[in-house]
PDB file of C-alpha atoms in Angstrom:
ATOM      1  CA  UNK A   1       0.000   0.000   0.000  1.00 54.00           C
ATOM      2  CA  UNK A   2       1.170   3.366  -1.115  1.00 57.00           C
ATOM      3  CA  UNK A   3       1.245   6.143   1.691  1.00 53.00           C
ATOM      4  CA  UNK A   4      -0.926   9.495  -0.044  1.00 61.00           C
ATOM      5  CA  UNK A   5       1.610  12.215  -0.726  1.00 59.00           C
ATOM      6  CA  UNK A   6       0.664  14.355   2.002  1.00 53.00           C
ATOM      7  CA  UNK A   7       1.221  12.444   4.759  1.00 49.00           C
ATOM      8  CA  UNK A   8       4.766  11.749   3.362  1.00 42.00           C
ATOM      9  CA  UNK A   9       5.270  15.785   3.041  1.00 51.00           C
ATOM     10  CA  UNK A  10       4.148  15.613   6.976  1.00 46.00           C
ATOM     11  CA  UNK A  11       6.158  13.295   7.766  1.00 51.00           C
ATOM     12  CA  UNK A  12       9.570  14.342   6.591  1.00 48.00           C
ATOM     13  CA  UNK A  13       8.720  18.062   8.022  1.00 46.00           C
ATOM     14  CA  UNK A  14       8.298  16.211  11.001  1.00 51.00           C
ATOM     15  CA  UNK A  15      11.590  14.539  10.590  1.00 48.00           C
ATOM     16  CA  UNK A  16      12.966  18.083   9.402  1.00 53.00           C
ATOM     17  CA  UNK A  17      11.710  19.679  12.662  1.00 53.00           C
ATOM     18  CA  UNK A  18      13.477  17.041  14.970  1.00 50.00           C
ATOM     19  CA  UNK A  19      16.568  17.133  13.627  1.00 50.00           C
ATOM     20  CA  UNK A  20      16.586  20.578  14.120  1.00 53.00           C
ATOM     21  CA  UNK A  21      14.987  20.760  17.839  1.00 53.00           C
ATOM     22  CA  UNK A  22      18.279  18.381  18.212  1.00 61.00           C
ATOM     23  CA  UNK A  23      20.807  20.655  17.226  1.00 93.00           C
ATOM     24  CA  UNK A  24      21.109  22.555  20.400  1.00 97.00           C
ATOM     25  CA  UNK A  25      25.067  23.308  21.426  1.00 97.00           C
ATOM     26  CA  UNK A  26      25.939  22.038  24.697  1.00 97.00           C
ATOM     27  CA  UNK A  27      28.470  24.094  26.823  1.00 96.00           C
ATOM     28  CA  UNK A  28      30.948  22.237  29.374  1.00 93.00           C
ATOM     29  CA  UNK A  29      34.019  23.341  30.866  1.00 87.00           C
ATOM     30  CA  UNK A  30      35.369  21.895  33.872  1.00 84.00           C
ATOM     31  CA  UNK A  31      36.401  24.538  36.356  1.00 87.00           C
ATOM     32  CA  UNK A  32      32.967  26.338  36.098  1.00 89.00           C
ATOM     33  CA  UNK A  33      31.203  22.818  37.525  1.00 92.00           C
ATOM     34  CA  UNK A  34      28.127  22.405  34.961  1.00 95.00           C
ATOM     35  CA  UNK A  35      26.661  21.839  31.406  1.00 96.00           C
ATOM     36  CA  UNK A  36      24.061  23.508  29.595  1.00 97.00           C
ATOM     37  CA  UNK A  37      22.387  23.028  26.260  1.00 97.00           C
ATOM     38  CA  UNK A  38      21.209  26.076  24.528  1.00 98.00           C
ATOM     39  CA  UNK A  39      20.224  27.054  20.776  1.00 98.00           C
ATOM     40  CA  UNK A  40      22.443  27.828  18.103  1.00 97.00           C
ATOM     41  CA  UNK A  41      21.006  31.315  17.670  1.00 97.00           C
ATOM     42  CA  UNK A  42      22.119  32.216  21.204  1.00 97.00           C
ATOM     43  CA  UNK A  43      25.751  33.721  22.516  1.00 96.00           C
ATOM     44  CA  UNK A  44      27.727  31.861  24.602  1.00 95.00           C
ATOM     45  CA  UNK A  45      30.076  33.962  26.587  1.00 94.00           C
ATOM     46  CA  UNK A  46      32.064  33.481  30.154  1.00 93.00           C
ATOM     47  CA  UNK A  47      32.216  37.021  31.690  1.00 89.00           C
ATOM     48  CA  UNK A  48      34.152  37.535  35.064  1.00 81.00           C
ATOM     49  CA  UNK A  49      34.437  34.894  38.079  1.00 82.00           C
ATOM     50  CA  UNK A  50      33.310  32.739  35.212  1.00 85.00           C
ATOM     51  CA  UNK A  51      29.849  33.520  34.889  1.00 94.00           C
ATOM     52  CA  UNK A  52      28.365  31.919  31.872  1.00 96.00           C
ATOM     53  CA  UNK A  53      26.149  34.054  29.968  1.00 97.00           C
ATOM     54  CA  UNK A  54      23.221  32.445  27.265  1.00 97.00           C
ATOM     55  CA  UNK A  55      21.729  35.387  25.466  1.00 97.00           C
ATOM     56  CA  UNK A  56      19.291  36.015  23.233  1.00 97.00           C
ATOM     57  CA  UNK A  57      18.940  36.570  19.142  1.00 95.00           C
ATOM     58  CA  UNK A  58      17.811  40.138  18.269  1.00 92.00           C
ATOM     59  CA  UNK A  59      13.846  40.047  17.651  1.00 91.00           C
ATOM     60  CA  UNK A  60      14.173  43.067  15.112  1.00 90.00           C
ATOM     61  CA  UNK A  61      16.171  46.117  14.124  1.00 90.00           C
ATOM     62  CA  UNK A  62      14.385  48.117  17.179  1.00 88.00           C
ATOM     63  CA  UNK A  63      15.864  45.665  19.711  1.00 88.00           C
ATOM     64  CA  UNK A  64      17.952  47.562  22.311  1.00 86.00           C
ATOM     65  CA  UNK A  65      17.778  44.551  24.973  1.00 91.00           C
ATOM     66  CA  UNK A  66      18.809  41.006  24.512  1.00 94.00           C
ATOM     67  CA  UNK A  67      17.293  38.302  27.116  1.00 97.00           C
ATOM     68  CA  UNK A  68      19.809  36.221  28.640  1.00 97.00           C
ATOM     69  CA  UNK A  69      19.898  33.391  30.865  1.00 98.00           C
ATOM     70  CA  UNK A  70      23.531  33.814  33.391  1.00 97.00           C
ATOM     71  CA  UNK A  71      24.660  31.217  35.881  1.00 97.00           C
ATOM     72  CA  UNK A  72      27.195  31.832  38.621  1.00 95.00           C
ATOM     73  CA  UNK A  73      28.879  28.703  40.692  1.00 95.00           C
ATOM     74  CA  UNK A  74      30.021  29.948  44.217  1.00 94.00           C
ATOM     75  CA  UNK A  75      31.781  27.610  46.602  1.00 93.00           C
ATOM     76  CA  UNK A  76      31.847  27.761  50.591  1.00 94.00           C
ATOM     77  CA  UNK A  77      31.830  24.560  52.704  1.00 94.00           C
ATOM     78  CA  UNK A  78      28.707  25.242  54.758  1.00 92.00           C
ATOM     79  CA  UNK A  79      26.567  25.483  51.427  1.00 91.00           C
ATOM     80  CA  UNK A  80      23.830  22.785  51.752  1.00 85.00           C
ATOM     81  CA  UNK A  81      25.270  21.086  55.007  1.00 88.00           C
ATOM     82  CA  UNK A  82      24.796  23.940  57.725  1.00 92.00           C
ATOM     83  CA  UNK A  83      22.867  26.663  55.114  1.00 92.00           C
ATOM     84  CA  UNK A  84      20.013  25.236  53.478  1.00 93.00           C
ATOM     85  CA  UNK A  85      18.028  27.327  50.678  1.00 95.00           C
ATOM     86  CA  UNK A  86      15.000  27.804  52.390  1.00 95.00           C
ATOM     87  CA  UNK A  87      16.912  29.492  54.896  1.00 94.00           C
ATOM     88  CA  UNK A  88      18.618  32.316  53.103  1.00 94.00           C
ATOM     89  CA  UNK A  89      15.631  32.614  50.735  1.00 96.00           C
ATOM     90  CA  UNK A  90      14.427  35.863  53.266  1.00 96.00           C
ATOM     91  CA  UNK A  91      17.367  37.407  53.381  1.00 96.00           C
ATOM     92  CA  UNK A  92      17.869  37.013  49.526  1.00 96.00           C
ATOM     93  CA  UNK A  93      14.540  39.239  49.048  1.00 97.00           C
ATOM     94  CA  UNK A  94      15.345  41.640  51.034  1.00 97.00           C
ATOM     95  CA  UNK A  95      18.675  42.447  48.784  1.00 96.00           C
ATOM     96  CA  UNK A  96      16.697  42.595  45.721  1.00 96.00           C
ATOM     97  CA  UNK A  97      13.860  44.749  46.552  1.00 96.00           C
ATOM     98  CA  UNK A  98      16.881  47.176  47.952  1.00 96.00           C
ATOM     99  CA  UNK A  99      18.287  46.971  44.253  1.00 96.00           C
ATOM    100  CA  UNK A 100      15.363  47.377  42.196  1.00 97.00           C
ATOM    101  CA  UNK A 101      12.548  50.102  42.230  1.00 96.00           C
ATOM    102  CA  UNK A 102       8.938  49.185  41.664  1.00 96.00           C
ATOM    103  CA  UNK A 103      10.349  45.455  42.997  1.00 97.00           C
ATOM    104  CA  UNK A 104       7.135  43.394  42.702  1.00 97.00           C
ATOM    105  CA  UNK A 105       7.510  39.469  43.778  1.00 98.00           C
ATOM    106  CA  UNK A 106       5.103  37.823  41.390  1.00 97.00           C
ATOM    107  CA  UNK A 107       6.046  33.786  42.419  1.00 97.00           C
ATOM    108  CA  UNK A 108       8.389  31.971  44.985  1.00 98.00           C
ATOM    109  CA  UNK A 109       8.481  28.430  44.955  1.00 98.00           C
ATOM    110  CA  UNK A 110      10.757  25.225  45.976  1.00 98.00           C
ATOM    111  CA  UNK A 111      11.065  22.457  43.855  1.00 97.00           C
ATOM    112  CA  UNK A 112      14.043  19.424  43.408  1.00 97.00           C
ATOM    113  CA  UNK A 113      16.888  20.495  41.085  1.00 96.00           C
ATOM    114  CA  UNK A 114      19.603  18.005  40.188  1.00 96.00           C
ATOM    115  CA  UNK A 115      18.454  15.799  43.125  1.00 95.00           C
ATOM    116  CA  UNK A 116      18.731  18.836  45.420  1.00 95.00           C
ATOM    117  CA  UNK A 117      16.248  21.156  46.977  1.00 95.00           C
ATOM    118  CA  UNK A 118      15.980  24.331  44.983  1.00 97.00           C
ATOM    119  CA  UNK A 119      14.054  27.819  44.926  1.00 98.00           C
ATOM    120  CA  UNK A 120      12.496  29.732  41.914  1.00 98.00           C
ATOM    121  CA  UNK A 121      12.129  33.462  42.916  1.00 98.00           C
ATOM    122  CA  UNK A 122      10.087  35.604  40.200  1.00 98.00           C
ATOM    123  CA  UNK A 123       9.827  39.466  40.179  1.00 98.00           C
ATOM    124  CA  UNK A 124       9.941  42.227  38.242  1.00 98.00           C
ATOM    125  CA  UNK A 125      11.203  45.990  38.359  1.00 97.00           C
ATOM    126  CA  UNK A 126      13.784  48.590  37.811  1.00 97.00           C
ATOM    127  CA  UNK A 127      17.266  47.981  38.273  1.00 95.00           C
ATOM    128  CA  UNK A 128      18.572  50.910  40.102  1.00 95.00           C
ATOM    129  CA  UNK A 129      22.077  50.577  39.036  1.00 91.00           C
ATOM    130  CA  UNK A 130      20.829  50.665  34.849  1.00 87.00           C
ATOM    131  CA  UNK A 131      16.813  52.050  35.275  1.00 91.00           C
ATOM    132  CA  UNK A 132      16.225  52.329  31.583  1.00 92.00           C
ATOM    133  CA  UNK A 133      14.614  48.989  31.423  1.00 92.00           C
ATOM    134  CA  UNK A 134      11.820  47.254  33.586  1.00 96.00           C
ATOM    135  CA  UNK A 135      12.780  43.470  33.434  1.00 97.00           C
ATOM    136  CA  UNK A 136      11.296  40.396  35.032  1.00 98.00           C
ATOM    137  CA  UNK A 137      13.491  37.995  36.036  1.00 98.00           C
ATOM    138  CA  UNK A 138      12.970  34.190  37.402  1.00 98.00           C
ATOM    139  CA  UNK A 139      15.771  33.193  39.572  1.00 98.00           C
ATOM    140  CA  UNK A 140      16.587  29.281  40.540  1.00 98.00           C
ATOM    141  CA  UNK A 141      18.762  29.401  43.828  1.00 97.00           C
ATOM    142  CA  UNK A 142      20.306  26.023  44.663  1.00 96.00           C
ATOM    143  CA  UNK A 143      22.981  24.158  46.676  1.00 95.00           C
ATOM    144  CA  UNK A 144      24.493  21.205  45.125  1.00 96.00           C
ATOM    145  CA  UNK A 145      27.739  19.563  47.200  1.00 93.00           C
ATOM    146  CA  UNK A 146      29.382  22.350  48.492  1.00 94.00           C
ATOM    147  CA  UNK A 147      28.429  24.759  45.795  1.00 95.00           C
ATOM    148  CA  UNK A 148      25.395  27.864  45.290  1.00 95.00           C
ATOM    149  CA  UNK A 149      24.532  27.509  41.173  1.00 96.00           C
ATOM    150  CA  UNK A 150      22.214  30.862  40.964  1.00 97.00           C
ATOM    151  CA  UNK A 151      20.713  30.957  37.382  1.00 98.00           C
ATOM    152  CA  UNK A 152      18.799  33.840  36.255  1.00 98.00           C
ATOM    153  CA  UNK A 153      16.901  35.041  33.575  1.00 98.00           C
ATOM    154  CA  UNK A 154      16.151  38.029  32.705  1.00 98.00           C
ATOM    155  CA  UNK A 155      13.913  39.752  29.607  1.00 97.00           C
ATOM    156  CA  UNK A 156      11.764  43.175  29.538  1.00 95.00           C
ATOM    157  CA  UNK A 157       8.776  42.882  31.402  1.00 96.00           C
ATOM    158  CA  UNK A 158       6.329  42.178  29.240  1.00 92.00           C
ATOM    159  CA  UNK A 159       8.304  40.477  26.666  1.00 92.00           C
ATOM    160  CA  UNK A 160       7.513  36.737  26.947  1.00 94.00           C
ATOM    161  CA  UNK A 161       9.029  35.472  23.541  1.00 95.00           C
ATOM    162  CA  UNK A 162      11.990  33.977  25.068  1.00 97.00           C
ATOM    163  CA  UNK A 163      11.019  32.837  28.168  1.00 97.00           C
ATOM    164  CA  UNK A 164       9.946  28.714  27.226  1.00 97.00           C
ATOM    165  CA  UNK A 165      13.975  28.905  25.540  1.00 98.00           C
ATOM    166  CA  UNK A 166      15.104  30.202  29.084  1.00 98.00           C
ATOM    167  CA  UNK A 167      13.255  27.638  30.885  1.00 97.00           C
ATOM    168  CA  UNK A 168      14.496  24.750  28.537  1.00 98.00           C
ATOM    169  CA  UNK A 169      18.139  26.234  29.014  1.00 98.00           C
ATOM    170  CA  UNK A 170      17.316  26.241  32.985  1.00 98.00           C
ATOM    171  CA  UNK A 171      15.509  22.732  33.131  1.00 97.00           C
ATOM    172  CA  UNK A 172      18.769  21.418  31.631  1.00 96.00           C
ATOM    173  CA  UNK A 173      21.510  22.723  33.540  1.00 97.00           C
ATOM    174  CA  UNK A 174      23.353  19.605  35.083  1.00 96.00           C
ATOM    175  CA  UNK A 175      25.678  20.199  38.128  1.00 95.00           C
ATOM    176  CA  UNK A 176      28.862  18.319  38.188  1.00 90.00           C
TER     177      UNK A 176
END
């Protein structure tokens, strides 16, 4: 039996579309402690104290900010043996909303990240050291081992285009 054209045009865009949903780039390097995948169309970049830095394509020739998703490893012995996350999540909030105006704290919650207990803190506002832009940002706090992996990402407020991307970028980080 003969499968009808169309369903073989479906099914090699189908194909078409995996392949490509596969291509993601996956960034390692040993002294910063994870990996990440991320898109093709995004930068990679290491900044200083080797914060890694995912950030966005341009959507169009009047884009003057560029989403980004930035992860920072910290290590101190007491992270996740006497400190726990819930624990530092208070005074955590109280340095943001002394950094941003207009802070507004739309979610908190805890959830297991790379078998550890994590917490996803989402607000939005004015960064008072750069207030041309009111951004949201989502924020996953965790201790893994002896180690504080804070991810972050951060887009305009109101600009949502990026943020399933960010979350797939998040969702994937693996601690070493």
């Amino acid at each position: 039996m003969r499968m009808p054209r169309f369903v073989c045009i479906v099914f090699f865009l189908f194909l078409s579309f995996l392949a490509k949903a596969q291509q993601w780039k996956t960034f390692s390097d040993s002294s910063i402690l994870f990996t990440a995948k991320y898109p093709p169309t995004w930068i990679n970049k290491i900044k200083e104290d080797k914060r890694v830095f995912f950030t966005s394509p341009s959507d169009g020739a009047n884009d003057s900010f560029f989403e980004n998703v930035n992860v920072g490893v910290t290590q101190n012995d007491d992270y996740g043996s006497k400190i726990k996350i819930k624990e530092v999540v208070p005074a955590v909030l109280d340095n943001l909303k002394s950094a941003f105006t207009e802070f507004n704290q739309e979610k908190e919650r805890y959830f297991t990240w790379n078998t550890a207990a994590a917490c996803e803190i989402i607000y939005t506002g004015y960064i008072k050291s750069n207030p041309d832009f009111k951004v949201r940002m989502t924020q996953w706090f965790c201790f893994y081992k002896t180690r504080l992996y804070t991810v972050t990402f951060t887009a305009l407020a109101g600009n949502n285009k990026h943020n399933a991307t960010a979350n797939k970028i998040m969702s994937g980080i693996v601690f070493k």
